[in-house]
Amino acid sequence: MSRVIAVKKRASNSPIKTFLAVLVLYSGLIAAGLYAVFGSDYPGISALPYAWAPMVSAGVTIWLCDESVRDWLGQLRNLRAGLHWYLVGVGIMMIGTEFENIVAVLLGGNIVVPAYPPMTYIIPFALTLFLGGALEELGWRGFLQPRLQQRFSALHASVGIGVVWGIWHVPMILGGAGDFTVFSEYMLIIIVQSVILGWLYNNTKGALPVVMITHASHNMAPIGDVTGGVPAAFGILSGDAVFYVLCASLIALYTGSQTLTRDGTLPAVPGQLSEHLPQRGPHAD
């Protein structure tokens, strides 16, 4: 019993380090198990437990810190952020996915819509939202974002989360689970997407469903299939990377790096007791 108390005390002193330690431990065990069962070529559906790592790590850390797991999970009920935020989030991800097609059509290319049967879009979206990648947001935005930006600017917190988020995917990339592009481009995309998702989280006062639905919408296939007219420049850097970099840059310039919000406010830290919150002085953008 005294050992458990000691562990909880250490965790409460450094929740971010505890989260990262649990993340590495849980992810390593799951990746090792998948490799032992399937070798170096995982079936996509088998990797779902790996996608739960950020959520599990956040929940375990909050429990170890004697904070409120119920309050942390309560972010899932924060649905009333305004329809426009859902539309903005999904719209950004869909335009990014279709950016090369949009440019190609403007240059005279021919397009077929939809490119795939309807269930090709519905099933991946539903799986990602309720069972897969969107649940990561309970850890990335629902835990790390509000805690990191108590100490660092929201922009730096978002970039840092993006780096961790990208590196965390490496075992799945090596295992062939998922459709990943060139790693350097993948890291760029995931870092700038982290800025976009951090912006959505902060501006909706921690409305995690907005972030989760936005995350899930990125995993859908392109709606259009274009022949001809795609600029050769997209062979160097993909259209979605170009568009997301542009969006993240405009967001940072418009809102300021400190909070990524125009009113300079940040959402509360879910689950964390107020007396344990670090005190942060005023900052200027």
Tab-separated table of C-alpha atoms in Angstrom:
chain	number	residue	atom	x	y	z
A	1	MET	CA	0.000	0.000	0.000
A	2	SER	CA	2.802	2.421	0.871
A	3	ARG	CA	4.443	1.634	-2.469
A	4	VAL	CA	1.245	2.578	-4.328
A	5	ILE	CA	1.061	5.842	-2.386
A	6	ALA	CA	4.678	6.597	-3.255
A	7	VAL	CA	4.020	5.940	-6.955
A	8	LYS	CA	0.961	8.183	-6.891
A	9	LYS	CA	2.927	10.942	-5.187
A	10	ARG	CA	5.655	10.833	-7.850
A	11	ALA	CA	3.032	10.830	-10.592
A	12	SER	CA	1.250	13.867	-9.161
A	13	ASN	CA	4.562	15.760	-9.152
A	14	SER	CA	5.201	15.097	-12.841
A	15	PRO	CA	1.992	14.077	-14.668
A	16	ILE	CA	3.388	14.769	-18.141
A	17	LYS	CA	6.428	12.555	-17.529
A	18	THR	CA	4.125	9.898	-16.075
A	19	PHE	CA	1.897	10.069	-19.146
A	20	LEU	CA	4.895	9.636	-21.468
A	21	ALA	CA	6.256	6.744	-19.396
A	22	VAL	CA	2.916	4.916	-19.453
A	23	LEU	CA	2.566	5.673	-23.171
A	24	VAL	CA	5.949	4.104	-23.948
A	25	LEU	CA	5.277	1.079	-21.730
A	26	TYR	CA	1.753	0.374	-23.023
A	27	SER	CA	2.650	1.033	-26.673
A	28	GLY	CA	5.772	-1.123	-26.433
A	29	LEU	CA	3.851	-4.045	-24.965
A	30	ILE	CA	1.115	-3.845	-27.594
A	31	ALA	CA	3.603	-3.470	-30.470
A	32	ALA	CA	5.639	-6.418	-29.185
A	33	GLY	CA	2.483	-8.514	-28.904
A	34	LEU	CA	1.382	-7.659	-32.425
A	35	TYR	CA	4.812	-8.476	-33.785
A	36	ALA	CA	4.856	-11.794	-31.926
A	37	VAL	CA	1.473	-12.781	-33.358
A	38	PHE	CA	1.566	-11.293	-36.869
A	39	GLY	CA	5.227	-10.645	-37.603
A	40	SER	CA	6.104	-7.430	-39.411
A	41	ASP	CA	2.821	-7.129	-41.335
A	42	TYR	CA	-0.072	-6.324	-38.990
A	43	PRO	CA	-3.676	-6.520	-40.194
A	44	GLY	CA	-5.048	-2.973	-39.810
A	45	ILE	CA	-7.866	-3.915	-37.423
A	46	SER	CA	-5.435	-5.657	-35.065
A	47	ALA	CA	-3.698	-2.348	-34.383
A	48	LEU	CA	-6.752	-0.840	-32.672
A	49	PRO	CA	-5.424	-1.519	-29.128
A	50	TYR	CA	-2.298	0.427	-30.081
A	51	ALA	CA	-4.480	3.413	-30.993
A	52	TRP	CA	-5.877	3.374	-27.452
A	53	ALA	CA	-2.442	4.066	-25.937
A	54	PRO	CA	-2.824	7.870	-25.490
A	55	MET	CA	-6.291	7.394	-23.966
A	56	VAL	CA	-5.131	4.638	-21.618
A	57	SER	CA	-2.006	6.595	-20.667
A	58	ALA	CA	-4.040	9.687	-19.817
A	59	GLY	CA	-6.560	7.709	-17.763
A	60	VAL	CA	-3.872	5.860	-15.812
A	61	THR	CA	-1.960	9.082	-15.164
A	62	ILE	CA	-5.043	10.903	-13.905
A	63	TRP	CA	-5.821	7.975	-11.605
A	64	LEU	CA	-2.254	7.899	-10.300
A	65	CYS	CA	-2.429	11.648	-9.639
A	66	ASP	CA	-5.643	11.188	-7.613
A	67	GLU	CA	-7.470	13.495	-9.998
A	68	SER	CA	-10.937	13.152	-11.485
A	69	VAL	CA	-11.184	10.554	-14.249
A	70	ARG	CA	-14.878	11.407	-14.468
A	71	ASP	CA	-14.127	15.081	-15.141
A	72	TRP	CA	-11.538	14.165	-17.762
A	73	LEU	CA	-13.988	11.841	-19.543
A	74	GLY	CA	-16.621	14.542	-19.189
A	75	GLN	CA	-14.989	16.337	-22.108
A	76	LEU	CA	-16.782	13.829	-24.337
A	77	ARG	CA	-20.099	15.416	-23.323
A	78	ASN	CA	-18.963	18.878	-24.403
A	79	LEU	CA	-20.908	18.771	-27.667
A	80	ARG	CA	-22.308	22.309	-27.737
A	81	ALA	CA	-19.394	24.145	-29.242
A	82	GLY	CA	-21.329	25.627	-32.120
A	83	LEU	CA	-22.007	23.878	-35.424
A	84	HIS	CA	-19.570	26.180	-37.208
A	85	TRP	CA	-16.594	24.662	-35.355
A	86	TYR	CA	-17.546	21.167	-36.497
A	87	LEU	CA	-17.910	22.431	-40.060
A	88	VAL	CA	-14.620	24.328	-39.924
A	89	GLY	CA	-12.705	21.334	-38.575
A	90	VAL	CA	-14.154	18.816	-41.013
A	91	GLY	CA	-13.904	21.338	-43.849
A	92	ILE	CA	-10.182	21.924	-43.288
A	93	MET	CA	-9.445	18.198	-43.300
A	94	MET	CA	-11.585	17.506	-46.365
A	95	ILE	CA	-10.119	20.389	-48.351
A	96	GLY	CA	-6.642	19.180	-47.410
A	97	THR	CA	-7.462	15.673	-48.643
A	98	GLU	CA	-8.941	17.097	-51.864
A	99	PHE	CA	-6.446	19.930	-52.382
A	100	GLU	CA	-4.589	18.291	-55.258
A	101	ASN	CA	-7.907	17.425	-56.926
A	102	ILE	CA	-9.154	20.993	-56.507
A	103	VAL	CA	-6.011	22.408	-58.109
A	104	ALA	CA	-6.182	19.828	-60.908
A	105	VAL	CA	-9.819	20.699	-61.719
A	106	LEU	CA	-8.970	24.405	-61.782
A	107	LEU	CA	-6.239	23.564	-64.308
A	108	GLY	CA	-8.676	21.673	-66.521
A	109	GLY	CA	-8.462	18.099	-65.239
A	110	ASN	CA	-11.390	15.695	-65.373
A	111	ILE	CA	-12.936	14.524	-62.098
A	112	VAL	CA	-15.110	11.573	-61.082
A	113	VAL	CA	-17.243	12.032	-57.928
A	114	PRO	CA	-17.529	10.047	-55.745
A	115	ALA	CA	-14.298	8.199	-56.325
A	116	TYR	CA	-15.398	5.224	-54.202
A	117	PRO	CA	-18.652	3.610	-52.983
A	118	PRO	CA	-20.306	5.395	-50.003
A	119	MET	CA	-19.361	2.706	-47.465
A	120	THR	CA	-15.687	3.327	-48.281
A	121	TYR	CA	-16.127	6.665	-46.501
A	122	ILE	CA	-18.640	5.748	-43.813
A	123	ILE	CA	-16.910	2.658	-42.381
A	124	PRO	CA	-13.405	4.171	-41.911
A	125	PHE	CA	-14.931	7.330	-40.423
A	126	ALA	CA	-17.041	5.358	-37.923
A	127	LEU	CA	-14.193	3.004	-36.987
A	128	THR	CA	-11.800	5.902	-36.474
A	129	LEU	CA	-14.289	7.929	-34.438
A	130	PHE	CA	-15.581	5.209	-32.113
A	131	LEU	CA	-12.793	2.606	-31.994
A	132	GLY	CA	-9.597	3.991	-33.449
A	133	GLY	CA	-7.549	7.127	-33.963
A	134	ALA	CA	-10.063	9.677	-32.715
A	135	LEU	CA	-9.826	8.125	-29.238
A	136	GLU	CA	-6.188	9.244	-29.233
A	137	GLU	CA	-7.502	12.751	-28.666
A	138	LEU	CA	-8.388	11.886	-25.056
A	139	GLY	CA	-4.629	11.798	-24.575
A	140	TRP	CA	-3.180	14.303	-27.068
A	141	ARG	CA	-5.620	17.199	-26.778
A	142	GLY	CA	-7.708	16.036	-23.800
A	143	PHE	CA	-4.698	15.553	-21.518
A	144	LEU	CA	-1.404	16.880	-22.894
A	145	GLN	CA	-2.617	20.077	-24.590
A	146	PRO	CA	-4.137	21.829	-21.550
A	147	ARG	CA	-1.267	20.791	-19.291
A	148	LEU	CA	1.581	21.721	-21.610
A	149	GLN	CA	0.122	25.116	-22.410
A	150	GLN	CA	0.076	25.979	-18.733
A	151	ARG	CA	3.875	26.124	-19.052
A	152	PHE	CA	4.511	26.849	-22.726
A	153	SER	CA	2.748	28.744	-25.472
A	154	ALA	CA	-0.158	26.920	-27.091
A	155	LEU	CA	1.739	26.873	-30.383
A	156	HIS	CA	4.827	25.282	-28.845
A	157	ALA	CA	2.624	22.812	-26.948
A	158	SER	CA	0.860	21.846	-30.169
A	159	VAL	CA	4.126	21.393	-32.065
A	160	GLY	CA	5.560	19.312	-29.217
A	161	ILE	CA	2.482	17.086	-29.173
A	162	GLY	CA	2.768	16.719	-32.947
A	163	VAL	CA	6.351	15.485	-32.631
A	164	VAL	CA	5.387	12.924	-29.965
A	165	TRP	CA	2.289	11.961	-31.943
A	166	GLY	CA	4.312	11.330	-35.103
A	167	ILE	CA	7.109	9.359	-33.430
A	168	TRP	CA	4.533	7.293	-31.539
A	169	HIS	CA	3.233	6.034	-34.914
A	170	VAL	CA	6.629	4.597	-35.925
A	171	PRO	CA	5.933	0.998	-34.729
A	172	MET	CA	2.704	0.986	-36.751
A	173	ILE	CA	4.490	2.420	-39.787
A	174	LEU	CA	7.141	-0.307	-39.532
A	175	GLY	CA	4.400	-2.906	-39.089
A	176	GLY	CA	2.559	-1.771	-42.211
A	177	ALA	CA	-0.658	-0.922	-40.341
A	178	GLY	CA	-2.219	2.082	-42.063
A	179	ASP	CA	-1.485	4.150	-45.136
A	180	PHE	CA	1.527	6.361	-44.381
A	181	THR	CA	3.442	8.579	-46.773
A	182	VAL	CA	7.167	9.418	-46.757
A	183	PHE	CA	8.115	9.738	-43.085
A	184	SER	CA	9.516	13.282	-43.283
A	185	GLU	CA	6.357	14.494	-45.014
A	186	TYR	CA	4.209	12.517	-42.580
A	187	MET	CA	5.904	14.241	-39.635
A	188	LEU	CA	5.319	17.647	-41.218
A	189	ILE	CA	1.640	16.877	-41.808
A	190	ILE	CA	1.024	15.555	-38.309
A	191	ILE	CA	2.800	18.498	-36.637
A	192	VAL	CA	0.791	21.137	-38.523
A	193	GLN	CA	-2.389	19.127	-37.977
A	194	SER	CA	-1.581	19.181	-34.267
A	195	VAL	CA	-1.533	22.982	-34.425
A	196	ILE	CA	-4.922	22.980	-36.174
A	197	LEU	CA	-6.413	20.561	-33.623
A	198	GLY	CA	-4.914	22.542	-30.735
A	199	TRP	CA	-6.527	25.673	-32.148
A	200	LEU	CA	-9.902	23.915	-32.354
A	201	TYR	CA	-9.577	22.580	-28.797
A	202	ASN	CA	-8.699	25.952	-27.302
A	203	ASN	CA	-11.295	27.953	-29.208
A	204	THR	CA	-14.120	25.569	-28.300
A	205	LYS	CA	-13.161	25.641	-24.585
A	206	GLY	CA	-12.085	22.010	-24.672
A	207	ALA	CA	-14.880	20.565	-26.826
A	208	LEU	CA	-13.207	17.231	-27.479
A	209	PRO	CA	-15.941	15.921	-29.839
A	210	VAL	CA	-15.061	18.700	-32.309
A	211	VAL	CA	-11.442	17.565	-32.299
A	212	MET	CA	-12.324	13.874	-32.520
A	213	ILE	CA	-14.689	14.320	-35.461
A	214	THR	CA	-12.096	16.480	-37.209
A	215	HIS	CA	-9.469	13.787	-36.595
A	216	ALA	CA	-11.756	11.067	-37.951
A	217	SER	CA	-12.630	13.070	-41.065
A	218	HIS	CA	-8.963	13.175	-42.043
A	219	ASN	CA	-8.893	9.377	-42.325
A	220	MET	CA	-11.464	9.237	-45.113
A	221	ALA	CA	-10.512	8.589	-48.734
A	222	PRO	CA	-10.628	11.434	-51.304
A	223	ILE	CA	-14.097	12.158	-52.664
A	224	GLY	CA	-12.841	12.983	-56.147
A	225	ASP	CA	-10.638	11.105	-58.602
A	226	VAL	CA	-8.930	13.421	-61.086
A	227	THR	CA	-7.128	12.544	-64.296
A	228	GLY	CA	-4.637	15.084	-65.618
A	229	GLY	CA	-3.865	18.607	-64.515
A	230	VAL	CA	-2.085	17.779	-61.234
A	231	PRO	CA	1.036	20.011	-60.970
A	232	ALA	CA	4.375	18.212	-60.821
A	233	ALA	CA	5.201	20.248	-57.689
A	234	PHE	CA	2.892	17.987	-55.692
A	235	GLY	CA	5.384	15.199	-56.349
A	236	ILE	CA	7.781	17.086	-54.063
A	237	LEU	CA	5.283	18.010	-51.344
A	238	SER	CA	1.751	16.656	-51.366
A	239	GLY	CA	-1.274	18.897	-51.628
A	240	ASP	CA	-2.545	18.075	-48.156
A	241	ALA	CA	0.837	18.973	-46.641
A	242	VAL	CA	0.828	22.318	-48.485
A	243	PHE	CA	-2.728	23.123	-47.403
A	244	TYR	CA	-2.288	22.154	-43.741
A	245	VAL	CA	0.957	24.135	-43.476
A	246	LEU	CA	-0.861	27.153	-44.909
A	247	CYS	CA	-3.769	26.726	-42.466
A	248	ALA	CA	-1.523	26.297	-39.419
A	249	SER	CA	0.548	29.335	-40.410
A	250	LEU	CA	-2.523	31.531	-40.865
A	251	ILE	CA	-3.943	30.334	-37.536
A	252	ALA	CA	-0.740	31.198	-35.671
A	253	LEU	CA	-0.486	34.608	-37.345
A	254	TYR	CA	-4.143	35.484	-36.776
A	255	THR	CA	-4.574	34.268	-33.195
A	256	GLY	CA	-1.072	34.673	-31.800
A	257	SER	CA	1.137	31.853	-30.617
A	258	GLN	CA	0.523	32.153	-26.873
A	259	THR	CA	-3.026	30.789	-26.721
A	260	LEU	CA	-4.078	30.263	-30.374
A	261	THR	CA	-7.233	32.184	-29.445
A	262	ARG	CA	-8.179	35.771	-30.252
A	263	ASP	CA	-9.458	36.453	-26.727
A	264	GLY	CA	-6.283	35.174	-25.071
A	265	THR	CA	-8.051	32.551	-22.947
A	266	LEU	CA	-7.318	28.856	-22.449
A	267	PRO	CA	-9.650	25.987	-21.523
A	268	ALA	CA	-9.506	24.586	-18.013
A	269	VAL	CA	-7.349	21.545	-17.315
A	270	PRO	CA	-9.817	18.628	-17.192
A	271	GLY	CA	-9.528	16.376	-14.178
A	272	GLN	CA	-6.774	18.343	-12.486
A	273	LEU	CA	-7.422	19.739	-9.025
A	274	SER	CA	-7.235	23.536	-8.983
A	275	GLU	CA	-4.726	23.633	-6.135
A	276	HIS	CA	-2.279	21.600	-8.247
A	277	LEU	CA	-2.417	23.882	-11.276
A	278	PRO	CA	0.857	25.634	-12.100
A	279	GLN	CA	0.604	29.383	-11.928
A	280	ARG	CA	1.473	31.171	-15.129
A	281	GLY	CA	2.125	34.868	-15.383
A	282	PRO	CA	0.873	37.145	-18.167
A	283	HIS	CA	2.402	36.810	-21.615
A	284	ALA	CA	2.420	38.973	-24.656
A	285	ASP	CA	2.022	37.601	-28.160
